[in-house]
Coordinates of N, CA, C and O in Angstrom, one line a residue:
X801 N -8.6 242.7 -28.5 CA -9.9 243.1 -27.9 C -9.9 244.6 -27.8 O -8.9 245.2 -27.3
X802 N -11.0 245.2 -28.3 CA -11.0 246.7 -28.3 C -11.5 247.2 -26.9 O -12.6 247.0 -26.5
X803 N -10.6 247.9 -26.3 CA -10.9 248.5 -25.0 C -10.9 250.1 -25.1 O -10.9 250.7 -24.1
X804 N -10.8 250.6 -26.3 CA -10.8 252.0 -26.5 C -12.0 252.7 -25.9 O -13.1 252.2 -26.1
X805 N -11.8 253.7 -25.1 CA -12.8 254.5 -24.5 C -13.4 253.8 -23.2 O -14.4 254.3 -22.7
X806 N -12.9 252.6 -22.8 CA -13.4 251.9 -21.7 C -12.8 252.5 -20.4 O -11.7 253.1 -20.4
X807 N -13.5 252.3 -19.3 CA -13.0 252.7 -18.0 C -11.7 252.0 -17.7 O -11.6 250.8 -18.0
X808 N -10.8 252.6 -17.0 CA -9.5 252.0 -16.7 C -9.6 250.6 -15.9 O -8.9 249.7 -16.1
X809 N -10.7 250.6 -15.1 CA -10.9 249.3 -14.4 C -11.3 248.2 -15.4 O -10.9 247.0 -15.1
X810 N -12.1 248.5 -16.4 CA -12.4 247.5 -17.3 C -11.2 247.1 -18.2 O -11.0 245.9 -18.4
X811 N -10.4 248.0 -18.6 CA -9.2 247.7 -19.3 C -8.3 246.8 -18.5 O -7.8 245.8 -19.0
X812 N -8.2 247.1 -17.2 CA -7.3 246.3 -16.3 C -7.9 244.9 -16.2 O -7.2 243.9 -16.2
X813 N -9.2 244.8 -16.1 CA -9.9 243.5 -16.0 C -9.6 242.5 -17.1 O -9.6 241.3 -16.9
X814 N -9.5 243.1 -18.3 CA -9.3 242.2 -19.5 C -7.9 241.8 -19.7 O -7.6 240.9 -20.6
X815 N -7.0 242.3 -19.0 CA -5.6 241.9 -19.1 C -5.5 240.4 -18.7 O -6.2 240.0 -17.8
X816 N -4.7 239.7 -19.4 CA -4.6 238.3 -19.1 C -5.5 237.4 -20.0 O -5.5 236.2 -19.8
X817 N -6.3 238.0 -20.9 CA -7.1 237.2 -21.7 C -6.5 237.0 -23.1 O -7.1 236.3 -24.0
X818 N -5.4 237.7 -23.4 CA -4.8 237.5 -24.7 C -4.3 236.0 -24.8 O -4.0 235.4 -23.8
X819 N -4.3 235.5 -26.0 CA -3.9 234.1 -26.1 C -3.0 233.8 -27.2 O -2.5 232.7 -27.4
X820 N -2.6 234.8 -28.0 CA -1.8 234.5 -29.2 C -0.3 234.1 -28.9 O 0.4 233.6 -29.7
X821 N 0.1 234.3 -27.6 CA 1.4 234.0 -27.2 C 1.5 232.5 -26.8 O 2.6 232.0 -26.5
X822 N 0.3 231.9 -26.6 CA 0.3 230.5 -26.1 C 0.5 229.5 -27.2 O 0.3 229.8 -28.4
X823 N 1.0 228.3 -26.9 CA 1.0 227.2 -27.9 C -0.4 227.0 -28.5 O -1.4 227.2 -27.8
X824 N -0.4 226.4 -29.7 CA -1.7 226.3 -30.4 C -2.8 225.6 -29.5 O -3.9 226.0 -29.5
X825 N -2.4 224.5 -28.9 CA -3.4 223.7 -28.1 C -4.0 224.6 -27.0 O -5.2 224.6 -26.8
X826 N -3.2 225.3 -26.4 CA -3.6 226.2 -25.3 C -4.4 227.4 -25.8 O -5.3 227.9 -25.2
X827 N -4.1 227.8 -27.0 CA -4.9 228.9 -27.7 C -6.3 228.4 -27.9 O -7.3 229.2 -27.7
X828 N -6.4 227.1 -28.3 CA -7.8 226.6 -28.5 C -8.6 226.6 -27.2 O -9.8 226.8 -27.3
X829 N -8.0 226.3 -26.1 CA -8.6 226.4 -24.8 C -9.0 227.8 -24.4 O -10.1 228.1 -23.9
X830 N -8.1 228.7 -24.6 CA -8.2 230.1 -24.1 C -9.1 231.0 -25.0 O -9.8 231.8 -24.4
X831 N -9.1 230.7 -26.3 CA -9.8 231.6 -27.2 C -11.3 231.8 -26.9 O -11.8 233.0 -26.9
X832 N -12.1 230.8 -26.5 CA -13.5 231.0 -26.2 C -13.7 232.0 -25.1 O -14.7 232.8 -25.1
X833 N -12.8 232.0 -24.1 CA -13.0 232.9 -23.0 C -12.7 234.3 -23.4 O -13.5 235.3 -23.1
X834 N -11.7 234.5 -24.2 CA -11.4 235.8 -24.8 C -12.6 236.3 -25.6 O -13.0 237.5 -25.5
X835 N -13.1 235.5 -26.5 CA -14.2 235.9 -27.4 C -15.5 236.2 -26.6 O -16.2 237.1 -27.0
X836 N -15.7 235.5 -25.5 CA -16.9 235.8 -24.7 C -16.7 237.2 -24.1 O -17.7 238.0 -24.1
X837 N -15.6 237.5 -23.5 CA -15.4 238.8 -22.9 C -15.4 239.9 -24.0 O -16.0 241.0 -23.8
X838 N -14.9 239.7 -25.2 CA -15.0 240.6 -26.3 C -16.4 240.9 -26.6 O -16.8 242.1 -26.8
X839 N -17.2 239.9 -26.6 CA -18.7 240.1 -26.9 C -19.3 240.9 -25.8 O -20.2 241.7 -26.0
X840 N -19.0 240.6 -24.5 CA -19.5 241.3 -23.4 C -19.2 242.8 -23.5 O -20.0 243.6 -23.2
X841 N -17.9 243.1 -23.9 CA -17.5 244.5 -24.0 C -18.3 245.2 -25.1 O -18.5 246.4 -25.1
X842 N -18.7 244.4 -26.1 CA -19.4 245.0 -27.2 C -20.8 245.4 -26.8 O -21.3 246.4 -27.3
X843 N -21.4 244.6 -25.9 CA -22.9 244.9 -25.6 C -23.1 245.5 -24.2 O -24.3 245.9 -24.0
X844 N -22.2 245.4 -23.3 CA -22.5 245.9 -21.9 C -21.6 247.1 -21.6 O -20.5 247.3 -22.0
X845 N -22.2 248.0 -20.7 CA -21.5 249.2 -20.3 C -20.5 248.9 -19.2 O -20.6 247.8 -18.5
X846 N -19.6 249.7 -19.0 CA -18.7 249.6 -17.8 C -19.5 249.7 -16.5 O -20.4 250.5 -16.4
X847 N -19.2 248.8 -15.6 CA -19.9 248.7 -14.4 C -19.1 247.7 -13.5 O -18.4 246.8 -14.0
X848 N -19.2 247.9 -12.2 CA -18.6 246.9 -11.3 C -19.0 245.5 -11.5 O -18.2 244.6 -11.4
X849 N -20.2 245.3 -11.9 CA -20.7 243.9 -12.2 C -20.0 243.3 -13.4 O -19.7 242.1 -13.5
X850 N -19.7 244.2 -14.4 CA -19.0 243.7 -15.6 C -17.6 243.3 -15.2 O -17.1 242.3 -15.6
X851 N -17.0 244.1 -14.4 CA -15.6 243.8 -14.0 C -15.5 242.6 -13.2 O -14.6 241.7 -13.3
X852 N -16.5 242.3 -12.3 CA -16.6 241.1 -11.5 C -16.8 239.9 -12.5 O -16.1 238.9 -12.3
X853 N -17.6 240.0 -13.4 CA -17.9 238.9 -14.4 C -16.6 238.6 -15.2 O -16.3 237.5 -15.4
X854 N -15.9 239.7 -15.7 CA -14.7 239.4 -16.4 C -13.7 238.7 -15.6 O -13.0 237.8 -16.0
X855 N -13.6 239.1 -14.3 CA -12.6 238.5 -13.4 C -12.9 237.0 -13.2 O -12.0 236.2 -13.2
X856 N -14.2 236.7 -13.1 CA -14.5 235.3 -12.9 C -14.2 234.5 -14.2 O -13.8 233.3 -14.1
X857 N -14.5 235.1 -15.3 CA -14.2 234.4 -16.6 C -12.7 234.2 -16.7 O -12.3 233.1 -17.2
X858 N -11.9 235.2 -16.4 CA -10.5 235.1 -16.5 C -10.0 234.0 -15.5 O -9.1 233.2 -15.9
X859 N -10.6 233.9 -14.4 CA -10.2 232.9 -13.4 C -10.5 231.5 -14.0 O -9.7 230.6 -13.9
X860 N -11.7 231.3 -14.6 CA -12.1 230.1 -15.2 C -11.1 229.7 -16.3 O -10.7 228.6 -16.5
X861 N -10.8 230.7 -17.1 CA -9.8 230.5 -18.2 C -8.5 230.0 -17.7 O -7.9 229.1 -18.2
X862 N -8.0 230.7 -16.7 CA -6.7 230.3 -16.1 C -6.7 228.8 -15.6 O -5.8 228.1 -15.8
X863 N -7.8 228.4 -15.0 CA -7.9 227.0 -14.5 C -7.9 226.1 -15.7 O -7.2 225.0 -15.6
X864 N -8.6 226.4 -16.7 CA -8.7 225.5 -17.9 C -7.4 225.4 -18.6 O -6.9 224.3 -19.0
X865 N -6.7 226.5 -18.8 CA -5.4 226.5 -19.5 C -4.4 225.8 -18.7 O -3.6 225.0 -19.2
X866 N -4.4 226.0 -17.3 CA -3.5 225.3 -16.5 C -3.7 223.8 -16.6 O -2.8 223.0 -16.7
X867 N -5.0 223.3 -16.5 CA -5.3 221.9 -16.6 C -4.8 221.3 -17.9 O -4.2 220.3 -17.9
X868 N -5.0 222.0 -19.0 CA -4.6 221.6 -20.3 C -3.1 221.5 -20.4 O -2.5 220.5 -20.9
X869 N -2.3 222.4 -19.8 CA -0.9 222.4 -19.8 C -0.4 221.3 -19.0 O 0.6 220.6 -19.4
X870 N -1.0 221.1 -17.8 CA -0.6 219.9 -17.0 C -0.8 218.6 -17.6 O 0.0 217.7 -17.6
X871 N -2.0 218.5 -18.3 CA -2.3 217.3 -19.0 C -1.3 217.0 -20.2 O -0.9 215.9 -20.4
X872 N -0.9 218.1 -20.9 CA 0.1 218.0 -22.0 C 1.4 217.5 -21.4 O 2.1 216.6 -22.0
X873 N 1.8 218.1 -20.3 CA 3.1 217.7 -19.7 C 3.0 216.3 -19.2 O 4.0 215.5 -19.4
X874 N 2.0 215.8 -18.6 CA 1.8 214.4 -18.2 C 1.8 213.5 -19.4 O 2.5 212.5 -19.4
X875 N 1.2 213.9 -20.5 CA 1.1 213.0 -21.7 C 2.5 212.9 -22.3 O 2.9 211.9 -22.8
X876 N 3.3 214.0 -22.2 CA 4.6 214.0 -22.8 C 5.5 213.0 -22.0 O 6.5 212.5 -22.5
X877 N 5.2 212.8 -20.7 CA 5.9 211.8 -19.9 C 5.3 210.4 -19.9 O 5.7 209.5 -19.2
X878 N 4.3 210.3 -20.7 CA 3.6 209.0 -20.8 C 2.7 208.7 -19.7 O 2.4 207.5 -19.4
X879 N 2.2 209.7 -19.0 CA 1.3 209.6 -17.9 C 0.0 210.2 -18.1 O -0.2 210.9 -19.1
X880 N -0.9 209.9 -17.2 CA -2.3 210.5 -17.2 C -2.4 211.3 -15.9 O -1.9 210.9 -14.9
X881 N -3.1 212.4 -16.0 CA -3.3 213.2 -14.8 C -4.3 212.5 -13.9 O -4.1 212.4 -12.7
X882 N -5.3 211.9 -14.4 CA -6.4 211.2 -13.7 C -6.8 209.9 -14.4 O -6.7 209.8 -15.6
X883 N -7.3 209.0 -13.6 CA -7.9 207.8 -14.2 C -7.0 206.8 -14.4 O -7.1 205.8 -14.9

């Protein structure tokens, strides 16, 4: 994600959105959040509202990746998380 020339707060906000270190299944979950923020950086200026939006997207990504990881772990044990 290109953060060249961005405000340090914006650069800080996008940390944690990288996904290439994750297993393939979790990359599939994480990538759309990364891509959304990359597009936001392409079209929106640095602003406290942008930083707030990025933080909320990162939080949503973390929840989804955690759920997928927990689901994978449960499946590996022959269990279901719910239902």
